[in-house]
XYZ file of C-alpha atoms in Angstrom:
314
model
C -8.637 -15.847 16.408
C -6.043 -14.830 19.005
C -3.688 -13.743 16.221
C -6.443 -11.730 14.533
C -7.492 -10.121 17.824
C -3.878 -9.132 18.493
C -3.630 -7.677 14.975
C -6.834 -5.641 15.400
C -5.626 -4.467 18.813
C -2.373 -3.264 17.239
C -4.346 -1.331 14.611
C -6.472 0.243 17.327
C -3.370 1.497 19.109
C -1.853 2.823 15.882
C -5.034 4.687 14.965
C -5.182 6.242 18.409
C -1.495 7.181 18.212
C -1.801 8.926 14.834
C -5.038 10.599 15.919
C -3.326 11.994 19.012
C -0.525 13.393 16.819
C -2.902 15.211 14.457
C -5.716 16.018 16.883
C -8.242 14.549 14.418
C -9.401 10.985 13.834
C -9.732 11.433 10.050
C -6.220 12.856 9.738
C -4.991 10.039 11.952
C -6.490 7.519 9.503
C -4.802 9.354 6.602
C -1.394 9.220 8.335
C -1.934 5.588 9.239
C -2.757 4.798 5.585
C 0.412 6.500 4.348
C 2.476 4.623 6.933
C 0.880 1.295 5.953
C 1.566 1.946 2.255
C 5.172 2.837 3.018
C 5.625 -0.464 4.829
C 4.515 -2.476 1.785
C 6.084 -0.049 -0.723
C 8.994 -2.351 -1.763
C 6.582 -5.174 -2.540
C 4.211 -2.789 -4.333
C 6.979 -1.373 -6.548
C 8.194 -4.880 -7.361
C 4.654 -5.860 -8.312
C 4.202 -2.767 -10.494
C 7.486 -3.405 -12.298
C 6.517 -7.031 -12.849
C 3.148 -5.896 -14.228
C 4.868 -3.494 -16.624
C 7.239 -6.213 -17.847
C 4.228 -8.451 -18.370
C 2.737 -5.806 -20.662
C 6.013 -5.453 -22.553
C 6.348 -9.175 -23.310
C 2.780 -9.574 -24.553
C 3.931 -9.554 -28.226
C 6.454 -12.303 -27.431
C 3.846 -14.402 -25.646
C 1.483 -13.942 -28.571
C 4.203 -15.138 -30.974
C 4.847 -18.177 -28.776
C 1.130 -18.949 -28.773
C 1.054 -18.729 -32.563
C 4.072 -21.024 -33.030
C 3.495 -23.642 -30.355
C -0.266 -23.534 -29.873
C -0.531 -27.183 -30.895
C 2.275 -28.310 -28.572
C 1.151 -27.594 -24.958
C 4.409 -28.825 -23.401
C 6.615 -26.658 -25.626
C 4.226 -23.730 -25.159
C 4.563 -23.979 -21.380
C 8.357 -24.330 -21.563
C 8.796 -21.273 -23.779
C 6.369 -19.184 -21.701
C 8.181 -20.017 -18.466
C 11.501 -19.263 -20.153
C 10.273 -15.791 -21.147
C 9.076 -15.169 -17.581
C 12.439 -16.288 -16.221
C 14.539 -14.228 -18.642
C 12.523 -11.038 -18.039
C 12.195 -11.653 -14.266
C 8.395 -11.733 -14.290
C 6.265 -13.179 -11.519
C 2.819 -13.918 -13.034
C 1.108 -13.784 -9.618
C 3.185 -10.898 -8.279
C 0.447 -8.364 -8.979
C -1.858 -10.022 -6.462
C 0.521 -9.853 -3.493
C 0.005 -6.156 -2.566
C -3.767 -6.626 -2.725
C -3.548 -9.743 -0.561
C -1.595 -7.733 2.009
C -3.976 -4.770 1.904
C -7.149 -6.802 2.375
C -6.337 -7.934 5.959
C -5.390 -4.343 6.821
C -8.660 -3.075 5.306
C -10.817 -5.504 7.280
C -8.692 -4.935 10.380
C -9.165 -1.171 10.096
C -12.898 -1.754 9.672
C -13.034 -3.669 12.948
C -10.716 -1.244 14.748
C -12.759 1.795 13.653
C -15.946 -0.028 14.603
C -14.622 -0.675 18.109
C -13.286 2.854 18.545
C -16.098 4.924 17.063
C -19.188 3.009 18.241
C -19.537 3.479 22.022
C -21.402 0.197 22.427
C -18.501 -1.690 20.824
C -15.743 -0.294 23.046
C -16.115 -3.283 25.333
C -14.356 -5.243 22.550
C -11.284 -3.010 22.538
C -7.911 -4.497 23.393
C -6.574 -3.801 26.877
C -3.898 -1.410 25.573
C -6.388 0.577 23.455
C -8.876 0.768 26.337
C -6.091 2.123 28.539
C -5.243 4.792 25.945
C -8.899 5.852 25.713
C -8.849 6.853 29.383
C -7.205 10.057 28.156
C -10.031 12.614 27.851
C -8.254 14.362 24.982
C -8.390 11.187 22.899
C -12.067 10.719 23.738
C -12.821 14.248 22.486
C -10.843 13.573 19.269
C -12.920 10.489 18.571
C -16.153 12.384 19.184
C -15.291 15.157 16.676
C -17.156 14.757 13.342
C -15.473 14.633 9.926
C -17.210 17.207 7.682
C -20.392 16.569 9.601
C -20.062 12.769 9.333
C -19.535 10.215 12.067
C -16.598 7.990 11.093
C -18.205 5.027 12.809
C -21.441 5.181 10.776
C -21.806 3.490 7.343
C -23.836 4.871 4.457
C -26.305 2.000 4.808
C -26.344 0.422 8.253
C -28.710 -1.086 10.797
C -30.359 2.314 11.234
C -30.987 2.747 7.510
C -29.618 5.387 5.158
C -27.285 7.797 6.978
C -27.419 10.652 4.454
C -26.139 11.717 1.054
C -22.844 12.949 2.500
C -21.993 9.353 3.420
C -22.173 8.347 -0.265
C -19.168 10.443 -1.290
C -16.408 8.182 -0.022
C -17.894 4.879 -1.315
C -18.398 6.404 -4.777
C -14.835 7.746 -4.714
C -13.545 4.296 -3.812
C -15.247 2.783 -6.884
C -13.956 5.511 -9.238
C -10.368 5.320 -7.955
C -10.250 1.528 -8.147
C -11.549 1.617 -11.721
C -8.904 4.194 -12.618
C -6.115 2.135 -11.096
C -7.232 -1.049 -12.830
C -7.533 0.621 -16.246
C -4.147 2.309 -15.821
C -2.591 -1.066 -15.063
C -3.684 -2.518 -18.435
C -2.085 -1.563 -21.781
C -3.961 0.563 -24.294
C -3.720 -2.103 -27.012
C -4.603 -5.635 -25.942
C -5.177 -8.940 -27.662
C -8.774 -10.264 -27.591
C -8.148 -12.760 -24.774
C -6.477 -10.196 -22.525
C -9.201 -7.642 -23.303
C -11.925 -10.115 -22.327
C -10.114 -10.885 -19.062
C -9.699 -7.168 -18.287
C -13.378 -6.500 -18.890
C -14.313 -9.386 -16.606
C -12.096 -8.014 -13.825
C -13.823 -4.619 -13.952
C -16.514 -6.088 -11.710
C -14.135 -6.137 -8.723
C -14.233 -2.352 -7.994
C -18.030 -2.573 -7.810
C -17.789 -5.517 -5.404
C -15.544 -3.512 -3.091
C -17.798 -0.499 -3.624
C -20.751 -2.487 -2.324
C -18.691 -3.394 0.749
C -17.768 0.291 1.192
C -21.442 1.273 1.360
C -21.892 -1.009 4.390
C -18.584 -0.342 6.196
C -17.939 2.476 8.687
C -16.905 5.733 7.053
C -13.514 5.649 8.756
C -12.637 2.321 7.124
C -13.810 3.607 3.728
C -11.617 6.699 4.224
C -8.628 4.373 4.644
C -9.515 2.556 1.413
C -9.953 5.829 -0.538
C -6.593 7.254 0.587
C -4.929 3.934 -0.204
C -6.476 3.990 -3.696
C -5.248 7.550 -4.286
C -1.699 6.471 -3.439
C -2.123 3.439 -5.706
C -3.228 5.610 -8.643
C -0.185 7.880 -8.217
C 2.182 4.910 -8.079
C 0.530 3.337 -11.119
C 0.882 6.549 -13.139
C 4.628 6.791 -12.546
C 4.992 3.108 -13.420
C 2.843 2.608 -16.522
C 1.260 5.977 -17.373
C -2.434 6.266 -18.168
C -2.722 2.812 -19.770
C -6.206 1.871 -20.995
C -7.723 4.824 -19.140
C -6.774 6.996 -22.138
C -9.117 4.874 -24.287
C -12.077 6.080 -22.218
C -10.946 9.632 -21.371
C -9.907 11.076 -24.731
C -8.569 14.301 -23.235
C -5.713 12.441 -21.534
C -2.374 12.848 -23.350
C -0.817 9.714 -24.860
C 2.078 8.114 -23.063
C 5.436 9.149 -24.492
C 7.278 6.159 -23.104
C 9.043 4.309 -25.940
C 8.155 0.649 -26.054
C 11.216 -1.606 -25.724
C 12.160 -3.607 -28.808
C 11.703 -7.198 -27.735
C 12.080 -10.192 -29.982
C 11.389 -13.868 -29.554
C 14.311 -16.283 -29.834
C 13.307 -19.933 -29.371
C 15.322 -22.225 -27.163
C 18.046 -24.403 -28.751
C 16.931 -27.604 -30.416
C 18.569 -29.746 -27.743
C 16.433 -28.237 -24.986
C 13.004 -28.580 -26.571
C 11.337 -30.061 -29.605
C 11.462 -28.073 -32.803
C 8.326 -26.330 -33.948
C 6.397 -27.666 -36.893
C 7.348 -25.956 -40.201
C 4.861 -23.436 -41.375
C 2.887 -23.970 -44.566
C 4.210 -21.665 -47.327
C 1.834 -18.884 -48.197
C 0.251 -18.978 -51.668
C -0.606 -15.662 -53.262
C -3.332 -14.872 -55.778
C -1.139 -14.986 -58.934
C 0.337 -18.357 -57.999
C -3.166 -19.809 -58.035
C -4.190 -18.082 -61.272
C -1.010 -18.786 -63.269
C -2.075 -22.262 -64.562
C -5.263 -20.706 -65.934
C -3.512 -17.882 -67.780
C -0.562 -19.726 -69.345
C -1.006 -21.690 -72.597
C -0.493 -25.452 -72.374
C 2.892 -26.704 -73.670
C 2.582 -28.924 -76.799
C 4.727 -32.053 -76.792
C 7.568 -31.773 -79.307
C 8.015 -34.112 -82.299
C 11.355 -35.229 -80.904
C 9.710 -36.288 -77.723
C 7.122 -38.269 -79.722
C 9.799 -40.079 -81.735
C 11.691 -40.954 -78.552
C 8.513 -42.405 -77.086
C 7.892 -44.608 -80.167
C 11.514 -45.811 -80.170
C 11.226 -46.824 -76.550
C 8.203 -48.958 -77.366
C 9.953 -50.686 -80.323
C 13.177 -51.359 -78.396
C 12.223 -52.286 -74.863
C 14.762 -52.530 -72.082
C 16.750 -55.742 -72.603
C 17.205 -56.220 -68.850
C 13.457 -56.330 -68.343
C 12.176 -59.872 -67.817
C 9.869 -61.014 -70.575
């Protein structure tokens, strides 16, 4: 708890610092969001590149599944080999989100302490000292398009107003866009089912946004906007073009990847495939006339019966 309190106190000071630079609490949150995204930018770009490589190797993984589906050990070995050769981290896409979640909840608590007068007793000592500046106090009291950044859409006092619904709805829309852009337009059935199941997550965070202070939701919306821009320059429109037909198709050429199994000494060989039988191969015995045994063959058969093999024991 001491570590978390120190982290929230640091966020309180940063929000006050950026607000003092801009003269507005909302603009201070925007600047703070950009700064936070810049800090985790290297990890975010690495995750986006890993996600794009994962999309590119989907045909290879599907071929591995087809060949070694009955051999779990070989299937795992070949899958890990593909990940290693293409420098893919299967869980790399979760790392930026795992880093953003503590910041999101920390911003929620920091905004709650700063914007709700009754909660300022919970401010860190450094933030409380900064708030002694009357200019900062006036900045915090200024509304954002008629909204109080410390008030949620649905809070203890009930519904705050229709204007407070804008940011939560935007957060849901932007998260859905980012998630659809991160998935390829053409997917295999298993991947498509997984993608559809994950579409529930933006609505979960949207429900949280309806109950969080508006200032914290503003941070999440700006962060989602930056995420959508980064995703576009990494993978284009992705599956979003399947739902919005007016979007142009991606002109990025798909890399030509092929599957080369590991040498026989490193892993067991795959089972040979059953040769395919076409329609005419099945019908040929029914269409061809039976071959009559020749007279020569009949005479040879009778001679063999009259003169048995002398080496055969009688």
